[in-house]
Amino acid sequence: MADEYLRIREKVNAKEWQVKKEPGVHQGNTVNNYFNQYVEEDRSSDSPSEESVLPKVQTTSTRRRPRSHPQIPSRSAGNPQRPGVRQQRITLAAKQDNAAKIAFRNNKPPDKILDMGKAIKDIQPNVASVSRILEEIGVRVGSFILPQRSLGESKLLIWGNQKQVAMSIVELKQWRHSATARAAPKERPLSKTNFATHKSPIGEHWAADERTARRDAVKEYFQRAPEQGQQFKFNGYFLWPNDEVRATDLFGPSCEALDPLRMEFKVHIVFDEARSVFKVYSNSSVDKIYDVIQRIENTIKEFVARDDRPLTLYLVEPPIINDYRVGVQMIPGPLIGPSRTPSKIPDACGSKILPIDVVDYELEAAESALQNQVRMSTAIEKTLERIPYYRGHLRMRAQFGTFTLVKFQWPPGVPSVALKKFESDVQSAGTRGTLIRDLQLNRPAEAILDQIYHANSLFQAIGTGDESLVEVPPQYTAMFHLCHPEKTEDNIRLEVEFKENTADTGFEASKALWMKGLKPDGVAQAAPLDIYNIRLHRLSAISWQLKISADNLVDPSRITPRMDAFANGVEFKQPPLDQYPALHGYRIFTSPSDFPVLGIEQKTTFRYCLKAQPKFIIEISRYDEYNDDKSWLPSSTNWAASFYDREWDSKLSENAKLGVGNSASWNPHANPFFEPINSSNKKPDAGFKDFLLHTQTIGKFLDELKMGPQGPSKAKNDSGENGESVGGVKEGQHDQLF
């Protein structure tokens, strides 16, 4: 519907940038010891020329106009107090200011000045540790704490209400007591000298601390709003579409998400909500004003990339002749999510195709496959156009598993429908399905591993490829589902990867990632792209999904010391000789017991590369779940598989390093993710066709891995071949349908 998309409200000069020069000398803010020196250096190095300054009243020839704003999706939900303003759920502020820091930014005086009894640097010599500790205390109790002038003084400034100030004082005194106890002098052997040598790093540490203190002081200055009456050489304005996107919702109450721009360009950025305009103040260069305004405008594109509806496709892969059945039935599936929503798994049923219809079906299947390819290519192109501005950890994967339907328009009282009708109905707007990672490999682990190790015609070892698949060691990951230590209503997840150590004594923890759990309603974060390819081969075959997702990582500033201690306490435990983890699921790690753990999993991954195109990686993983941290053998086991190009990670990793208002350097229109096997093939869809062929090859291998060398069971193979109506389902077989 056209009404779902609205352009930013047109108004006089609504899309103009205005930059002007005002006379006057900057009257510095005395809260910062380092700022006066910084201002003098900045004036001498970046003083602008008169030619670089736009006049106060812009003419048509000198006025600079930015590119038109992107369309912003409109929401129907409104605020009763502010009719017409959109209610959004997207924020670019990883951590929002509390009321105490907002008061600091607005130049309000501190609510308490606490004398610590001795210089702050004597309590904690490490400047970076002081900033981190003060921030942690402020976040924990809801206050904001800052040294009065420098760490050489003993006074701290505290903003907050009466209760927050009192709690901050208690925390600060405990910090001083513990730091003093740790710094108590200890007796040293007489053989060791206490004098500094010529290799002593004391001088380097002092210089590093000075640089850190200077940087923190400058940051604190530009975080604060200019004082009343301050004058600047250059002022810039950018009118913001506040009726469509509230700036304080997107950037935080004090627009703290723009702090990186404040530090990078050394400017003040203030949002005037009454006039719906960003004001940028600088004493250095007019070019900095233009750069900042351009970056602020680009944040609208990031908002659109995050807020736009995800592209979701449900496509049915045409079955091959031998596996074709005329109907589709629904069999009970697993309960989905914390809400335990029932689901159904589509399964092929009914009679085989008649010999007289084979030629017609082959033509229809080829046309259907081509339509699916075009739909997938179009969805990928549309997604790639907007994710260059998406800041965060993005991943692109083809995941294999079991497709289940949660919502579907199923005719009442009908045990099965025709395959063509199912292909059409599954693409309707009301359909909602998901791909569960379980491949449903109901076979002994020995048989599964043996079949994987003998797939030498498909896979090879990563790197030289000289090793046999048996010699490639599995990789282990410990996964913990935990209660947040400070927000009891939120769940978090910790993943700790283990790697083989050089001492050949086992494994050691190499990387730990903290991720946010599901939302309170049990719904995961919407992915920018979800393409489900439903395979009905071999009666309930393995489907696959092409997904671009955002890893919902916990911001580093929100990782508490207790969380750090738990992650550092996860250690490797040597399993017994007769308990091979990849075979028996024996747990190879220990964890601290002083953290509320909801669930524990161990992921054992067999990682190889595709022999036909080694840049593609195939991962077959075993997931073992344990009842608690005292259980060593799994309570349940399932298998999963994923497939990806190594270059996908290298390209999308750039998005994790983007600054505010920046975009990735890769060109979304140059087909950067699907390169053909034959570089001489210049057809635009050649690489994507190769990718689809690879997924078909892997899908067939996983089908064989699921069914075993003997293939499908005779009972399933013969179902529906007795001339019954479409589906051939016996009465009473379907008790629960949609």
XYZ file of C-alpha atoms in Angstrom:
738
model
C 0.000 0.000 0.000
C 1.255 3.424 -0.904
C 0.078 4.837 2.430
C 2.621 2.676 4.245
C 5.434 4.834 2.969
C 5.665 8.579 3.535
C 8.275 11.030 2.483
C 9.673 13.483 4.973
C 7.323 16.419 5.327
C 7.951 19.119 2.780
C 8.429 22.560 4.276
C 10.369 25.699 3.514
C 14.083 24.838 3.423
C 13.285 21.434 4.978
C 16.144 19.811 3.121
C 18.619 22.685 3.232
C 21.875 22.761 5.076
C 22.607 26.179 6.530
C 26.102 27.171 7.550
C 27.034 30.643 8.678
C 29.864 32.527 10.310
C 29.342 34.554 13.443
C 31.936 36.903 14.935
C 33.183 36.499 18.471
C 35.732 34.641 20.554
C 35.023 31.259 22.113
C 34.497 31.697 25.846
C 35.854 28.419 27.132
C 34.160 26.170 29.645
C 36.279 26.029 32.794
C 35.202 22.515 33.786
C 38.113 21.082 31.803
C 41.773 21.499 32.681
C 43.010 20.494 29.248
C 40.557 22.423 27.111
C 42.192 25.859 27.085
C 45.407 24.348 25.768
C 43.432 22.310 23.227
C 41.578 25.373 21.933
C 44.771 27.267 21.252
C 46.213 24.313 19.313
C 42.996 23.882 17.355
C 42.849 27.548 16.375
C 46.428 27.618 15.192
C 46.146 24.423 13.138
C 42.639 24.652 11.693
C 41.891 28.357 11.356
C 39.725 28.726 8.248
C 40.143 31.171 5.422
C 37.437 33.664 4.524
C 36.935 31.948 1.163
C 35.910 28.681 2.818
C 33.061 30.280 4.759
C 29.530 30.478 3.397
C 27.776 33.817 3.844
C 25.218 34.238 6.579
C 22.395 34.732 4.054
C 22.769 32.094 1.350
C 22.070 32.838 -2.281
C 20.821 30.270 -4.759
C 24.300 29.813 -6.211
C 26.057 29.268 -2.879
C 23.410 27.125 -1.240
C 24.333 23.449 -0.899
C 21.571 20.901 -1.092
C 21.989 17.306 0.091
C 20.649 14.268 -1.664
C 16.963 13.592 -1.109
C 16.053 11.718 2.029
C 15.128 8.036 1.698
C 11.567 6.969 2.258
C 10.730 6.217 5.863
C 8.112 3.546 6.581
C 5.169 4.924 8.519
C 3.564 3.209 11.478
C -0.088 3.508 12.391
C 0.526 3.481 16.152
C 0.433 7.007 17.519
C 1.178 8.785 20.735
C -2.006 10.139 22.360
C -0.055 13.099 23.674
C 1.637 13.790 20.350
C -0.779 12.784 17.567
C 0.816 11.866 14.278
C 4.273 11.096 15.681
C 5.550 7.654 14.774
C 6.215 5.131 17.515
C 9.548 3.512 16.673
C 11.498 0.642 18.138
C 14.877 1.402 16.549
C 17.630 3.170 18.446
C 21.212 3.871 17.408
C 22.325 4.533 20.986
C 24.024 1.414 22.358
C 23.848 2.898 25.850
C 21.485 5.710 26.750
C 22.171 8.454 29.251
C 20.497 8.286 32.611
C 18.906 11.365 34.177
C 22.111 12.206 36.037
C 24.259 12.331 32.903
C 21.587 14.345 31.091
C 21.869 16.908 33.883
C 25.661 16.964 33.390
C 25.275 17.489 29.645
C 22.887 20.394 30.284
C 25.518 22.178 32.409
C 23.648 21.711 35.668
C 25.840 21.920 38.802
C 26.769 18.671 40.562
C 24.515 17.484 43.371
C 27.475 16.455 45.548
C 31.223 17.076 45.709
C 32.907 14.171 47.490
C 36.410 14.421 48.900
C 38.106 11.013 48.646
C 40.850 11.947 51.117
C 43.689 11.578 48.624
C 44.345 12.080 44.950
C 42.370 9.819 42.635
C 45.528 8.707 40.829
C 46.944 7.557 44.175
C 43.909 5.328 44.678
C 44.079 3.918 41.142
C 47.119 4.898 39.025
C 45.591 3.518 35.817
C 43.583 6.328 34.221
C 41.560 3.983 31.982
C 40.576 1.892 35.003
C 39.382 5.008 36.840
C 37.058 5.967 33.972
C 35.725 2.414 33.713
C 35.132 2.077 37.464
C 33.363 5.425 37.753
C 31.159 4.578 34.775
C 30.280 1.147 36.196
C 29.302 2.669 39.536
C 27.206 5.304 37.762
C 25.392 2.728 35.634
C 24.803 0.489 38.635
C 23.250 3.149 40.907
C 21.923 5.566 38.255
C 24.308 8.452 38.924
C 27.092 10.161 36.973
C 30.540 10.641 38.525
C 33.425 12.730 37.246
C 36.733 14.024 38.666
C 36.503 17.723 39.475
C 39.439 18.815 37.320
C 42.084 16.124 37.033
C 43.043 12.840 38.672
C 45.677 14.678 40.670
C 42.932 16.089 42.898
C 40.914 14.261 45.510
C 37.408 15.538 44.753
C 34.743 13.837 42.662
C 31.615 15.471 41.220
C 28.401 13.452 41.556
C 25.110 14.060 39.722
C 21.930 12.273 40.808
C 19.055 12.341 43.250
C 19.518 11.975 46.999
C 19.333 8.177 46.996
C 21.661 7.810 44.010
C 24.211 10.153 45.548
C 24.149 8.219 48.839
C 24.601 4.883 47.054
C 27.433 6.350 44.956
C 29.259 7.527 48.085
C 29.011 4.037 49.602
C 30.343 2.429 46.390
C 33.181 4.946 46.084
C 34.285 4.399 49.677
C 34.272 0.633 49.138
C 36.373 1.123 45.994
C 38.865 3.298 47.888
C 39.113 0.746 50.705
C 39.656 -2.235 48.385
C 42.140 -0.343 46.190
C 44.132 0.780 49.226
C 44.252 -2.786 50.570
C 45.536 -4.110 47.248
C 48.179 -1.383 47.036
C 49.602 -2.111 50.521
C 53.409 -2.534 50.343
C 54.687 -6.093 50.355
C 58.058 -7.355 51.515
C 60.372 -8.228 48.636
C 63.451 -10.456 48.690
C 66.709 -8.605 49.241
C 68.112 -10.076 46.048
C 65.674 -8.040 43.948
C 66.224 -4.333 43.516
C 63.398 -1.865 43.916
C 65.047 0.714 41.687
C 63.907 1.440 38.141
C 66.286 0.421 35.377
C 66.850 1.963 31.964
C 64.262 -0.463 30.571
C 61.564 0.672 32.990
C 58.239 1.495 31.255
C 57.254 4.048 33.916
C 57.778 6.965 31.549
C 55.728 5.354 28.803
C 52.904 4.598 31.226
C 52.908 8.185 32.464
C 52.681 9.528 28.913
C 49.875 7.093 28.068
C 47.951 8.165 31.174
C 48.381 11.808 30.212
C 47.026 11.140 26.736
C 44.079 9.221 28.187
C 43.291 11.998 30.646
C 43.520 14.601 27.905
C 41.231 12.612 25.601
C 38.670 12.057 28.373
C 38.684 15.732 29.247
C 38.095 16.804 25.643
C 35.340 14.202 25.304
C 33.594 15.474 28.425
C 33.789 19.040 27.136
C 32.156 18.320 23.791
C 29.518 16.117 25.401
C 28.211 19.134 27.272
C 25.922 21.673 25.679
C 27.507 25.090 25.074
C 26.971 27.585 27.851
C 24.507 30.386 27.383
C 26.107 33.203 25.406
C 28.969 31.192 23.930
C 29.919 32.214 20.401
C 31.435 30.109 17.652
C 33.073 30.882 14.337
C 30.933 28.387 12.406
C 27.362 27.293 12.984
C 25.572 24.617 10.945
C 21.922 23.596 10.935
C 20.185 20.462 9.707
C 16.391 20.297 9.828
C 15.365 16.880 11.126
C 12.073 15.097 10.242
C 10.980 14.804 13.857
C 7.364 14.036 12.938
C 8.502 10.810 11.265
C 11.520 9.905 13.419
C 11.988 11.430 16.840
C 15.651 12.296 17.201
C 15.692 11.655 20.950
C 14.271 8.170 20.397
C 16.775 7.359 17.675
C 19.921 8.904 19.189
C 19.100 8.949 22.899
C 17.833 11.687 25.260
C 21.005 13.760 24.781
C 21.751 12.434 21.272
C 24.535 10.407 22.878
C 24.722 8.177 19.802
C 26.391 11.158 18.084
C 29.222 11.315 20.644
C 31.658 9.676 18.165
C 30.998 12.577 15.757
C 31.556 15.084 18.550
C 34.949 13.580 19.281
C 36.011 12.913 15.693
C 35.301 16.452 14.464
C 35.647 18.320 17.789
C 32.228 19.967 17.498
C 29.193 20.593 19.675
C 25.984 18.940 18.428
C 22.720 20.097 19.981
C 19.193 19.124 18.996
C 16.563 21.849 19.303
C 13.345 19.868 19.612
C 11.125 22.947 19.476
C 12.445 23.826 16.006
C 13.246 20.218 14.995
C 16.783 21.152 13.993
C 20.303 19.923 14.716
C 22.749 22.705 15.520
C 26.452 22.084 14.972
C 29.009 24.489 16.474
C 32.704 24.590 15.606
C 35.682 26.908 15.896
C 37.931 25.058 13.469
C 36.647 24.584 9.904
C 33.500 24.925 7.832
C 34.316 21.624 6.132
C 33.881 19.866 9.449
C 30.385 21.321 9.663
C 29.507 19.886 6.256
C 31.002 16.481 7.121
C 29.065 16.261 10.384
C 25.779 17.238 8.722
C 26.337 14.697 5.951
C 26.936 11.976 8.546
C 23.793 12.998 10.461
C 21.788 12.784 7.245
C 23.203 9.296 6.567
C 21.804 8.088 9.881
C 18.361 8.274 8.242
C 19.553 5.621 5.780
C 20.733 3.463 8.678
C 17.354 3.906 10.337
C 15.619 2.804 7.121
C 17.967 -0.207 6.880
C 17.062 -1.250 10.424
C 13.398 -0.278 10.403
C 12.396 -1.535 6.966
C 10.329 -4.681 6.901
C 12.506 -7.769 6.447
C 12.193 -9.563 3.143
C 10.768 -13.045 3.680
C 10.124 -15.544 0.900
C 8.624 -19.025 1.086
C 9.483 -20.995 -2.042
C 8.890 -24.657 -2.891
C 11.674 -26.431 -4.750
C 10.218 -28.554 -7.589
C 10.740 -32.238 -6.690
C 12.594 -34.525 -9.048
C 10.583 -37.097 -11.008
C 11.363 -40.085 -8.762
C 10.358 -38.207 -5.603
C 7.351 -36.351 -6.982
C 4.005 -36.851 -5.229
C 0.783 -35.140 -6.259
C -0.200 -33.984 -2.759
C 1.069 -32.365 0.421
C -0.021 -33.317 3.916
C 0.810 -31.855 7.334
C 2.399 -33.879 10.106
C 2.802 -32.625 13.696
C 5.931 -30.613 14.270
C 7.791 -29.396 17.373
C 6.616 -26.667 19.720
C 8.267 -23.380 18.689
C 9.748 -20.806 21.080
C 9.159 -20.133 24.774
C 5.444 -19.696 24.059
C 5.377 -23.350 22.855
C 3.505 -22.560 19.650
C 2.440 -25.744 17.796
C 3.731 -26.209 14.253
C 3.220 -28.494 11.259
C 5.759 -29.992 8.872
C 4.742 -30.207 5.181
C 5.228 -33.691 3.795
C 4.767 -35.056 0.273
C 2.049 -37.662 -0.094
C -0.197 -39.261 -2.671
C 0.488 -41.100 -5.917
C 3.461 -40.734 -8.219
C 3.328 -38.896 -11.501
C 1.923 -40.789 -14.464
C 4.359 -41.547 -17.313
C 2.232 -39.586 -19.752
C 2.634 -36.411 -17.642
C 6.426 -36.587 -17.212
C 7.300 -34.273 -20.108
C 4.767 -31.629 -19.081
C 5.956 -31.761 -15.472
C 9.607 -31.325 -16.455
C 8.704 -28.147 -18.357
C 6.640 -26.839 -15.431
C 9.415 -27.700 -12.947
C 12.023 -25.856 -15.047
C 9.790 -22.778 -15.250
C 9.052 -22.909 -11.514
C 12.769 -23.219 -10.676
C 13.528 -20.203 -12.883
C 10.804 -18.150 -11.149
C 12.205 -19.111 -7.749
C 15.684 -18.059 -8.848
C 14.422 -14.668 -10.064
C 12.519 -14.061 -6.815
C 15.546 -14.947 -4.717
C 17.882 -12.761 -6.806
C 15.500 -9.793 -6.576
C 15.136 -10.157 -2.796
C 18.914 -10.372 -2.336
C 19.501 -7.278 -4.481
C 16.925 -5.247 -2.539
C 18.459 -6.299 0.763
C 22.014 -5.569 -0.303
C 20.993 -2.058 -1.354
C 20.177 -1.060 2.226
C 22.534 -3.033 4.449
C 25.732 -1.040 3.576
C 24.467 1.512 6.136
C 23.592 -1.188 8.700
C 26.116 -0.926 11.538
C 26.571 -4.197 13.396
C 27.759 -7.784 13.127
C 26.062 -9.211 10.046
C 26.184 -12.838 8.955
C 25.051 -14.512 5.764
C 24.424 -18.251 5.874
C 22.603 -21.012 4.062
C 21.217 -23.140 6.896
C 19.781 -26.629 6.477
C 17.125 -28.076 8.720
C 13.450 -28.961 9.013
C 10.904 -26.431 7.778
C 7.805 -26.009 9.923
C 4.697 -23.873 9.444
C 3.231 -21.881 12.326
C 0.517 -19.998 10.392
C -0.915 -21.224 7.103
C -4.226 -21.058 5.234
C -5.195 -24.719 5.355
C -8.680 -25.737 4.156
C -10.755 -27.034 7.080
C -11.389 -30.756 7.194
C -9.038 -31.599 4.326
C -6.228 -34.116 5.040
C -4.104 -33.038 2.054
C -3.944 -30.531 -0.785
C -2.491 -30.645 -4.277
C 1.167 -29.735 -4.663
C 0.396 -26.806 -6.992
C -2.096 -25.344 -4.512
C 0.441 -25.651 -1.690
C 3.096 -23.861 -3.794
C 0.646 -21.002 -4.362
C -0.790 -20.787 -0.830
C 2.587 -20.836 0.922
C 3.429 -17.500 -0.729
C 0.382 -15.735 0.721
C 0.809 -12.838 3.122
C -0.529 -14.736 6.148
C 2.050 -17.519 6.003
C 4.564 -17.723 8.818
C 7.122 -20.482 9.095
C 10.565 -21.161 10.438
C 13.489 -23.478 9.928
C 14.481 -25.455 12.994
C 18.107 -26.506 13.062
C 17.327 -30.167 13.812
C 18.036 -32.329 10.752
C 16.182 -35.197 12.476
C 19.038 -37.644 11.961
C 17.533 -40.511 13.928
C 20.552 -42.735 13.460
C 23.473 -43.822 15.678
C 26.287 -41.271 15.889
C 28.789 -43.891 14.656
C 26.882 -44.309 11.384
C 26.541 -40.534 10.905
C 30.253 -39.869 11.458
C 31.262 -42.783 9.250
C 29.187 -41.418 6.379
C 30.636 -37.902 6.870
C 34.225 -39.199 6.945
C 33.692 -41.066 3.655
C 32.321 -38.049 1.730
C 35.707 -37.464 0.082
C 34.117 -36.815 -3.313
C 32.254 -33.759 -1.941
C 34.397 -32.310 0.850
C 38.056 -31.800 1.656
C 40.081 -30.444 4.543
C 40.368 -26.660 4.753
C 43.761 -25.387 3.629
C 45.958 -27.734 1.639
C 43.315 -30.450 1.416
C 45.932 -33.183 1.933
C 44.380 -34.446 5.162
C 41.667 -37.040 5.111
C 38.334 -36.016 6.587
C 38.934 -38.350 9.542
C 42.082 -36.438 10.521
C 40.358 -33.042 10.685
C 39.646 -32.423 14.406
C 36.202 -31.141 15.411
C 35.772 -27.732 16.984
C 33.928 -27.232 20.253
C 31.767 -24.364 21.510
C 30.213 -24.055 24.966
C 26.869 -22.231 25.001
C 25.142 -20.948 28.141
C 21.619 -19.531 28.370
C 21.675 -17.247 31.409
C 19.577 -14.790 33.376
C 20.891 -11.244 33.170
C 22.576 -10.398 36.497
C 21.007 -6.917 36.669
C 17.851 -7.205 34.526
C 16.025 -10.293 35.696
C 13.434 -10.010 32.927
C 16.112 -10.318 30.208
C 18.003 -13.416 29.102
C 21.507 -13.443 27.653
C 23.622 -16.062 25.933
C 27.337 -16.748 26.231
C 29.272 -18.656 23.571
C 32.845 -19.732 24.366
C 34.893 -21.265 21.542
C 37.652 -23.764 22.300
C 40.758 -24.328 20.201
C 43.538 -26.864 20.400
C 46.540 -25.578 22.324
C 50.110 -26.008 21.166
C 51.054 -28.085 24.209
C 48.850 -30.921 22.899
C 47.158 -31.227 26.278
C 43.648 -30.618 24.980
C 41.755 -27.422 24.288
C 41.647 -23.912 25.696
C 39.020 -21.164 25.566
C 39.858 -18.781 22.719
C 36.898 -16.423 22.260
C 33.823 -15.455 24.271
C 30.761 -13.688 22.853
C 27.898 -12.272 24.896
C 24.605 -12.076 22.984
C 21.142 -10.925 23.889
C 18.510 -13.597 24.217
C 15.001 -13.695 22.837
C 12.566 -10.880 23.458
C 10.066 -11.286 26.316
C 7.472 -12.615 23.837
C 9.948 -15.244 22.619
C 10.494 -13.615 19.216
C 14.023 -13.309 17.874
C 15.325 -10.135 16.266
C 13.994 -9.746 12.720
C 16.602 -10.596 10.098
C 17.039 -8.308 7.052
C 16.585 -11.311 4.716
C 14.909 -14.712 5.091
C 14.484 -16.972 2.069
C 13.009 -20.395 2.816
C 13.486 -23.074 0.181
C 11.056 -25.879 1.049
C 12.190 -29.263 -0.232
C 9.626 -32.063 -0.415
C 11.972 -34.642 -1.927
C 12.088 -38.094 -0.414
C 9.056 -37.474 1.784
C 9.766 -34.802 4.392
C 13.221 -33.965 3.090
C 15.673 -31.426 4.491
C 14.943 -27.808 3.512
C 17.322 -24.842 3.528
C 17.199 -21.157 4.281
C 19.341 -18.276 3.000
C 19.531 -15.752 5.796
C 21.238 -12.432 6.441
C 21.041 -11.871 10.183
C 22.420 -9.443 12.725
C 24.222 -10.883 15.748
C 22.579 -9.140 18.679
C 25.761 -8.720 20.708
C 25.780 -7.192 24.169
C 27.524 -3.826 24.155
C 30.979 -4.136 25.809
C 30.122 -1.336 28.236
C 27.190 -3.433 29.513
C 29.287 -6.498 30.339
C 29.520 -6.469 34.122
C 32.502 -7.742 36.169
C 30.350 -10.687 37.232
C 29.737 -11.604 33.599
C 33.454 -11.280 32.844
C 34.311 -13.510 35.786
C 31.867 -16.167 34.597
C 33.285 -16.136 31.036
C 36.852 -16.366 32.356
C 35.837 -19.252 34.607
C 34.794 -21.517 31.712
C 37.646 -24.027 31.386
C 38.471 -27.162 29.418
C 38.024 -30.544 31.073
C 39.720 -33.613 29.600
C 37.069 -36.229 28.816
C 37.598 -39.904 29.681
C 39.344 -42.002 27.045
C 36.227 -44.065 26.372
C 33.972 -40.998 25.997
C 34.736 -39.382 22.620
C 32.774 -36.052 22.730
C 31.824 -36.121 19.025
C 30.491 -39.653 19.472
C 28.999 -39.695 22.944
C 28.397 -35.988 23.607
C 30.544 -35.933 26.763
C 30.872 -32.364 28.065
C 34.434 -31.013 27.790
C 34.125 -27.842 29.878
C 33.440 -26.680 33.411
C 31.794 -23.432 34.461
C 31.337 -21.424 37.677
C 28.243 -22.335 39.651
C 27.444 -18.863 41.047
C 25.464 -17.650 38.020
C 21.771 -18.341 37.235
C 22.051 -20.780 34.304
C 18.905 -21.626 32.326
C 20.468 -24.115 29.929
C 23.804 -25.519 28.756
C 24.706 -26.754 25.285
C 27.846 -28.069 23.631
C 28.361 -27.605 19.906
C 30.708 -30.031 18.138
C 31.429 -28.804 14.600
C 32.940 -30.691 11.675
C 34.145 -28.025 9.253
C 35.267 -28.778 5.694
C 35.432 -26.939 2.390
C 33.630 -27.850 -0.805
C 35.840 -29.768 -3.200
C 34.284 -28.187 -6.315
C 34.804 -24.638 -4.964
C 37.055 -24.542 -1.858
C 36.024 -21.020 -0.830
C 32.671 -22.473 0.307
C 32.591 -23.937 3.819
C 30.256 -26.682 4.996
C 29.672 -27.105 8.739
C 27.923 -30.155 10.186
C 27.346 -29.664 13.899
C 26.192 -31.825 16.752
C 24.301 -30.023 19.555
C 24.162 -31.675 22.980
C 21.931 -30.282 25.727
C 22.556 -30.898 29.444
C 20.126 -30.723 32.331
C 22.437 -28.656 34.552
C 26.105 -27.819 35.155
C 26.565 -31.115 37.031
C 25.539 -33.312 34.079
C 28.323 -34.646 31.867
C 26.298 -36.718 29.426
C 23.624 -35.050 27.247
C 19.910 -35.287 27.864
C 19.148 -34.679 24.173
C 21.082 -34.432 20.901
C 20.341 -33.007 17.467
C 22.344 -32.260 14.320
C 22.491 -29.139 12.134
C 24.276 -28.004 8.970
C 25.215 -24.644 7.424
C 26.930 -23.552 4.236
C 28.630 -20.236 3.411
C 31.318 -18.465 1.431
C 34.335 -17.293 3.441
C 34.254 -13.980 1.575
C 30.791 -13.260 2.949
C 32.257 -12.876 6.429
C 35.172 -10.732 5.233
C 32.843 -8.320 3.411
C 30.159 -8.079 6.079
C 32.754 -7.687 8.853
C 33.225 -4.118 7.607
C 29.749 -3.252 8.889
C 30.828 -4.039 12.449
C 33.498 -1.305 12.267
C 31.410 1.479 10.735
C 31.214 4.828 12.440
C 28.020 6.835 12.857
C 26.749 7.892 9.429
C 29.312 5.864 7.477
C 28.625 3.092 4.965
C 30.470 -0.034 3.859
C 32.841 0.304 0.917
C 31.622 -2.737 -1.016
C 29.332 -2.013 -3.930
C 25.919 -3.693 -3.521
C 25.277 -3.472 -7.274
C 28.459 -5.296 -8.321
C 27.299 -8.806 -7.310
C 29.886 -8.986 -4.506
C 28.615 -12.165 -2.802
C 28.156 -14.646 -5.631
C 31.134 -15.113 -7.911
C 31.021 -17.879 -10.554
C 33.328 -20.887 -10.519
C 34.495 -19.988 -14.006
C 35.784 -16.405 -13.877
C 35.376 -16.107 -17.653
C 31.602 -16.466 -17.305
C 30.411 -12.859 -17.273
C 26.678 -13.545 -16.962
C 25.278 -11.619 -13.983
C 23.480 -14.655 -12.539
C 26.267 -17.206 -13.143
C 27.599 -17.090 -9.574
C 24.153 -17.376 -8.034
C 23.354 -20.393 -10.223
C 26.571 -22.055 -9.017
C 25.500 -21.381 -5.431
C 22.097 -22.991 -6.032
C 23.775 -26.053 -7.557
C 25.973 -26.351 -4.456
C 22.940 -26.190 -2.144
C 21.247 -28.933 -4.175
C 24.361 -31.117 -3.890
C 24.595 -30.605 -0.146
C 20.848 -31.138 0.251
C 21.090 -34.528 -1.472
C 24.010 -35.511 0.762
C 22.063 -34.548 3.877
C 19.068 -36.516 2.593
C 21.297 -39.576 2.356
C 22.742 -38.796 5.782
C 19.225 -38.695 7.179
C 17.865 -41.811 5.442
C 21.056 -43.866 5.502
C 22.624 -45.781 2.609
C 19.496 -47.948 2.248
C 17.339 -44.909 1.379
C 13.763 -44.214 2.531
C 11.883 -46.899 4.322
C 9.585 -49.080 2.254
C 6.605 -48.067 4.338
C 7.006 -44.437 3.402
C 7.985 -45.165 -0.169
C 4.812 -47.133 -0.831
C 2.381 -44.747 0.872
C -0.359 -43.413 -1.317
C 0.249 -45.664 -4.320
C -2.995 -47.621 -4.101
C -5.094 -45.285 -6.237
C -6.596 -43.271 -3.359
C -7.625 -39.644 -3.748
C -5.030 -36.874 -3.661
C -2.855 -37.481 -0.658
C -3.896 -41.066 -0.080
C -4.154 -40.353 3.648
C -6.022 -42.796 5.815
C -8.932 -41.529 7.827
C -7.985 -40.309 11.308
C -4.348 -39.793 10.389
C -4.661 -36.000 10.846
C -6.174 -35.086 14.163
C -4.665 -31.609 14.331
C -4.667 -29.372 11.295
C -4.502 -25.599 10.868
